[in-house]
Amino acid sequence: QVQLVESGGGLVQAGASLRLSCAASGRTSSTYRMGWFRQAPGKEREFVARFRWSDLNTYYADSVKGRFTISGDNAKNTMYLQMNMLKPEDTAVYYCAASNSRYGTAPRDYDYWGQGTRVTVSS
C-alpha cells in the first residue's frame, strides 16, 4: 500500500501562486508515476498533471499548461505542484494520486489517492 498526504492548499486572489505538496509513504517503489487531479463543486474529478519517476517526464492538461509545474523529489518521496497565475476556475479540491501502471490520465488509471487539499481562488 501507498499512503499519500497533500498539503499547501488555501485561499488566494486571482493571479497569485501556491505550491502543493504530496508526501508519499509505504511501498512507494511500486509506483511508476504520480499525478494531480482536481474536483470542483458539481463537477467530475479531472486530470491536472502527471510526473514520471523513471525519467522525470511530465504531462499537463491544456487548462494548466504554462501556469502549473509538477515536480518530484525522490529523496523525500514528495511530489509538488507549483501553481502560478491562478484563476477563479482553478478553484477545486486537489488530489494527489499514484499509479502502478504506465498509461492513462483518467482517475481509474491511478491506484492510490490522498484525501485532498482545497484551493480557492477569488476574483
PDB file of C-alpha atoms in Angstrom:
ATOM      1  CA  GLN A   1       0.000   0.000   0.000  1.00  0.00           C
ATOM      2  CA  VAL A   2       0.979   3.590  -0.585  1.00  0.00           C
ATOM      3  CA  GLN A   3      -0.174   6.471   1.592  1.00  0.00           C
ATOM      4  CA  LEU A   4      -0.390   9.987   0.195  1.00  0.00           C
ATOM      5  CA  VAL A   5      -0.809  13.209   2.152  1.00  0.00           C
ATOM      6  CA  GLU A   6      -1.364  16.553   0.436  1.00  0.00           C
ATOM      7  CA  SER A   7      -0.679  19.977   1.872  1.00  0.00           C
ATOM      8  CA  GLY A   8      -0.386  23.563   0.719  1.00  0.00           C
ATOM      9  CA  GLY A   9      -3.911  24.500  -0.255  1.00  0.00           C
ATOM     10  CA  GLY A  10      -5.527  27.770   0.730  1.00  0.00           C
ATOM     11  CA  LEU A  11      -7.416  30.882  -0.268  1.00  0.00           C
ATOM     12  CA  VAL A  12      -5.689  33.264  -2.658  1.00  0.00           C
ATOM     13  CA  GLN A  13      -6.591  36.020  -5.067  1.00  0.00           C
ATOM     14  CA  ALA A  14      -6.519  35.629  -8.831  1.00  0.00           C
ATOM     15  CA  GLY A  15      -3.008  35.945 -10.186  1.00  0.00           C
ATOM     16  CA  ALA A  16      -1.368  34.595  -7.038  1.00  0.00           C
ATOM     17  CA  SER A  17       0.710  31.437  -6.646  1.00  0.00           C
ATOM     18  CA  LEU A  18       0.507  28.365  -4.441  1.00  0.00           C
ATOM     19  CA  ARG A  19       2.634  25.266  -4.103  1.00  0.00           C
ATOM     20  CA  LEU A  20       1.016  21.972  -3.238  1.00  0.00           C
ATOM     21  CA  SER A  21       2.991  19.095  -1.783  1.00  0.00           C
ATOM     22  CA  CYS A  22       2.245  15.380  -1.704  1.00  0.00           C
ATOM     23  CA  ALA A  23       4.210  13.216   0.689  1.00  0.00           C
ATOM     24  CA  ALA A  24       4.232   9.514  -0.141  1.00  0.00           C
ATOM     25  CA  SER A  25       4.952   6.644   2.242  1.00  0.00           C
ATOM     26  CA  GLY A  26       4.654   2.876   2.209  1.00  0.00           C
ATOM     27  CA  ARG A  27       5.532   0.830  -0.881  1.00  0.00           C
ATOM     28  CA  THR A  28       6.485   3.831  -2.952  1.00  0.00           C
ATOM     29  CA  SER A  29       8.947   1.776  -5.005  1.00  0.00           C
ATOM     30  CA  SER A  30       5.964   0.162  -6.733  1.00  0.00           C
ATOM     31  CA  THR A  31       4.622   3.423  -8.135  1.00  0.00           C
ATOM     32  CA  TYR A  32       5.576   4.251 -11.698  1.00  0.00           C
ATOM     33  CA  ARG A  33       4.075   7.728 -11.834  1.00  0.00           C
ATOM     34  CA  MET A  34       2.255  10.254  -9.722  1.00  0.00           C
ATOM     35  CA  GLY A  35      -0.254  12.878 -10.637  1.00  0.00           C
ATOM     36  CA  TRP A  36      -2.513  15.666  -9.540  1.00  0.00           C
ATOM     37  CA  PHE A  37      -6.240  15.742 -10.124  1.00  0.00           C
ATOM     38  CA  ARG A  38      -8.832  18.274  -9.080  1.00  0.00           C
ATOM     39  CA  GLN A  39     -12.539  18.304  -8.470  1.00  0.00           C
ATOM     40  CA  ALA A  40     -14.628  21.441  -8.466  1.00  0.00           C
ATOM     41  CA  PRO A  41     -18.082  21.530  -6.847  1.00  0.00           C
ATOM     42  CA  GLY A  42     -20.607  19.741  -9.011  1.00  0.00           C
ATOM     43  CA  LYS A  43     -18.003  18.541 -11.491  1.00  0.00           C
ATOM     44  CA  GLU A  44     -16.164  15.324 -12.132  1.00  0.00           C
ATOM     45  CA  ARG A  45     -12.613  14.784 -10.992  1.00  0.00           C
ATOM     46  CA  GLU A  46     -10.241  15.875 -13.749  1.00  0.00           C
ATOM     47  CA  PHE A  47      -6.618  15.309 -14.591  1.00  0.00           C
ATOM     48  CA  VAL A  48      -4.220  18.200 -13.962  1.00  0.00           C
ATOM     49  CA  ALA A  49      -0.648  16.949 -14.339  1.00  0.00           C
ATOM     50  CA  ARG A  50       1.484  13.817 -14.184  1.00  0.00           C
ATOM     51  CA  PHE A  51       5.100  13.143 -13.158  1.00  0.00           C
ATOM     52  CA  ARG A  52       7.037  10.001 -14.031  1.00  0.00           C
ATOM     53  CA  TRP A  53       9.768   8.987 -11.622  1.00  0.00           C
ATOM     54  CA  SER A  54      11.836   6.954 -14.105  1.00  0.00           C
ATOM     55  CA  ASP A  55      12.722   9.786 -16.472  1.00  0.00           C
ATOM     56  CA  LEU A  56      11.211  12.882 -14.803  1.00  0.00           C
ATOM     57  CA  ASN A  57       8.812  13.189 -17.713  1.00  0.00           C
ATOM     58  CA  THR A  58       5.832  15.481 -17.157  1.00  0.00           C
ATOM     59  CA  TYR A  59       2.458  15.929 -18.826  1.00  0.00           C
ATOM     60  CA  TYR A  60      -0.186  18.609 -18.304  1.00  0.00           C
ATOM     61  CA  ALA A  61      -3.815  19.272 -19.015  1.00  0.00           C
ATOM     62  CA  ASP A  62      -4.251  22.062 -21.550  1.00  0.00           C
ATOM     63  CA  SER A  63      -6.057  24.178 -18.985  1.00  0.00           C
ATOM     64  CA  VAL A  64      -2.961  24.479 -16.771  1.00  0.00           C
ATOM     65  CA  LYS A  65      -0.120  24.231 -19.293  1.00  0.00           C
ATOM     66  CA  GLY A  66       2.277  27.131 -18.916  1.00  0.00           C
ATOM     67  CA  ARG A  67       0.955  28.049 -15.459  1.00  0.00           C
ATOM     68  CA  PHE A  68       1.472  24.899 -13.381  1.00  0.00           C
ATOM     69  CA  THR A  69       4.671  22.912 -12.896  1.00  0.00           C
ATOM     70  CA  ILE A  70       4.806  19.403 -11.470  1.00  0.00           C
ATOM     71  CA  SER A  71       8.000  18.027  -9.976  1.00  0.00           C
ATOM     72  CA  GLY A  72       9.267  15.377  -7.604  1.00  0.00           C
ATOM     73  CA  ASP A  73      11.966  14.883  -5.014  1.00  0.00           C
ATOM     74  CA  ASN A  74      12.853  11.199  -4.924  1.00  0.00           C
ATOM     75  CA  ALA A  75      14.940  11.526  -1.756  1.00  0.00           C
ATOM     76  CA  LYS A  76      11.948  12.939   0.097  1.00  0.00           C
ATOM     77  CA  ASN A  77       9.302  10.816  -1.642  1.00  0.00           C
ATOM     78  CA  THR A  78       7.467  14.049  -2.253  1.00  0.00           C
ATOM     79  CA  MET A  79       5.765  15.478  -5.323  1.00  0.00           C
ATOM     80  CA  TYR A  80       4.965  19.129  -5.844  1.00  0.00           C
ATOM     81  CA  LEU A  81       2.610  21.224  -7.917  1.00  0.00           C
ATOM     82  CA  GLN A  82       3.674  24.834  -8.350  1.00  0.00           C
ATOM     83  CA  MET A  83       0.633  26.818  -9.428  1.00  0.00           C
ATOM     84  CA  ASN A  84       1.182  30.300 -10.831  1.00  0.00           C
ATOM     85  CA  MET A  85      -1.206  32.849 -12.301  1.00  0.00           C
ATOM     86  CA  LEU A  86      -4.127  31.202 -10.546  1.00  0.00           C
ATOM     87  CA  LYS A  87      -7.602  31.814 -11.892  1.00  0.00           C
ATOM     88  CA  PRO A  88     -11.014  31.509 -10.211  1.00  0.00           C
ATOM     89  CA  GLU A  89     -11.691  28.469 -12.400  1.00  0.00           C
ATOM     90  CA  ASP A  90      -8.773  26.713 -10.685  1.00  0.00           C
ATOM     91  CA  THR A  91     -10.855  26.565  -7.526  1.00  0.00           C
ATOM     92  CA  ALA A  92     -11.219  22.910  -6.535  1.00  0.00           C
ATOM     93  CA  VAL A  93     -10.102  20.212  -4.164  1.00  0.00           C
ATOM     94  CA  TYR A  94      -6.749  18.985  -5.426  1.00  0.00           C
ATOM     95  CA  TYR A  95      -5.880  15.321  -5.061  1.00  0.00           C
ATOM     96  CA  CYS A  96      -2.541  13.606  -5.241  1.00  0.00           C
ATOM     97  CA  ALA A  97      -2.556  10.162  -6.840  1.00  0.00           C
ATOM     98  CA  ALA A  98      -0.077   7.388  -7.576  1.00  0.00           C
ATOM     99  CA  SER A  99      -0.200   4.713 -10.231  1.00  0.00           C
ATOM    100  CA  ASN A 100       1.497   1.353 -10.729  1.00  0.00           C
ATOM    101  CA  SER A 101       0.711   1.455 -14.444  1.00  0.00           C
ATOM    102  CA  ARG A 102       2.304   3.312 -17.312  1.00  0.00           C
ATOM    103  CA  TYR A 103      -0.620   4.831 -19.155  1.00  0.00           C
ATOM    104  CA  GLY A 104      -3.821   6.778 -18.780  1.00  0.00           C
ATOM    105  CA  THR A 105      -4.952  10.100 -17.380  1.00  0.00           C
ATOM    106  CA  ALA A 106      -8.307   9.006 -16.030  1.00  0.00           C
ATOM    107  CA  PRO A 107      -8.870   8.635 -12.301  1.00  0.00           C
ATOM    108  CA  ARG A 108      -9.389   4.889 -12.833  1.00  0.00           C
ATOM    109  CA  ASP A 109      -5.780   4.647 -14.058  1.00  0.00           C
ATOM    110  CA  TYR A 110      -4.471   5.578 -10.610  1.00  0.00           C
ATOM    111  CA  ASP A 111      -4.301   3.195  -7.685  1.00  0.00           C
ATOM    112  CA  TYR A 112      -3.727   5.343  -4.599  1.00  0.00           C
ATOM    113  CA  TRP A 113      -5.234   8.652  -3.544  1.00  0.00           C
ATOM    114  CA  GLY A 114      -4.718  11.289  -0.923  1.00  0.00           C
ATOM    115  CA  GLN A 115      -7.524  12.994   0.974  1.00  0.00           C
ATOM    116  CA  GLY A 116      -7.239  16.228  -0.981  1.00  0.00           C
ATOM    117  CA  THR A 117      -6.385  19.822  -0.241  1.00  0.00           C
ATOM    118  CA  ARG A 118      -8.705  22.706  -1.047  1.00  0.00           C
ATOM    119  CA  VAL A 119      -7.654  25.584  -3.281  1.00  0.00           C
ATOM    120  CA  THR A 120      -9.896  28.617  -3.537  1.00  0.00           C
ATOM    121  CA  VAL A 121      -9.099  31.443  -5.926  1.00  0.00           C
ATOM    122  CA  SER A 122     -11.098  34.644  -5.526  1.00  0.00           C
ATOM    123  CA  SER A 123     -11.615  37.123  -8.333  1.00  0.00           C
TER     124      SER A 123
END
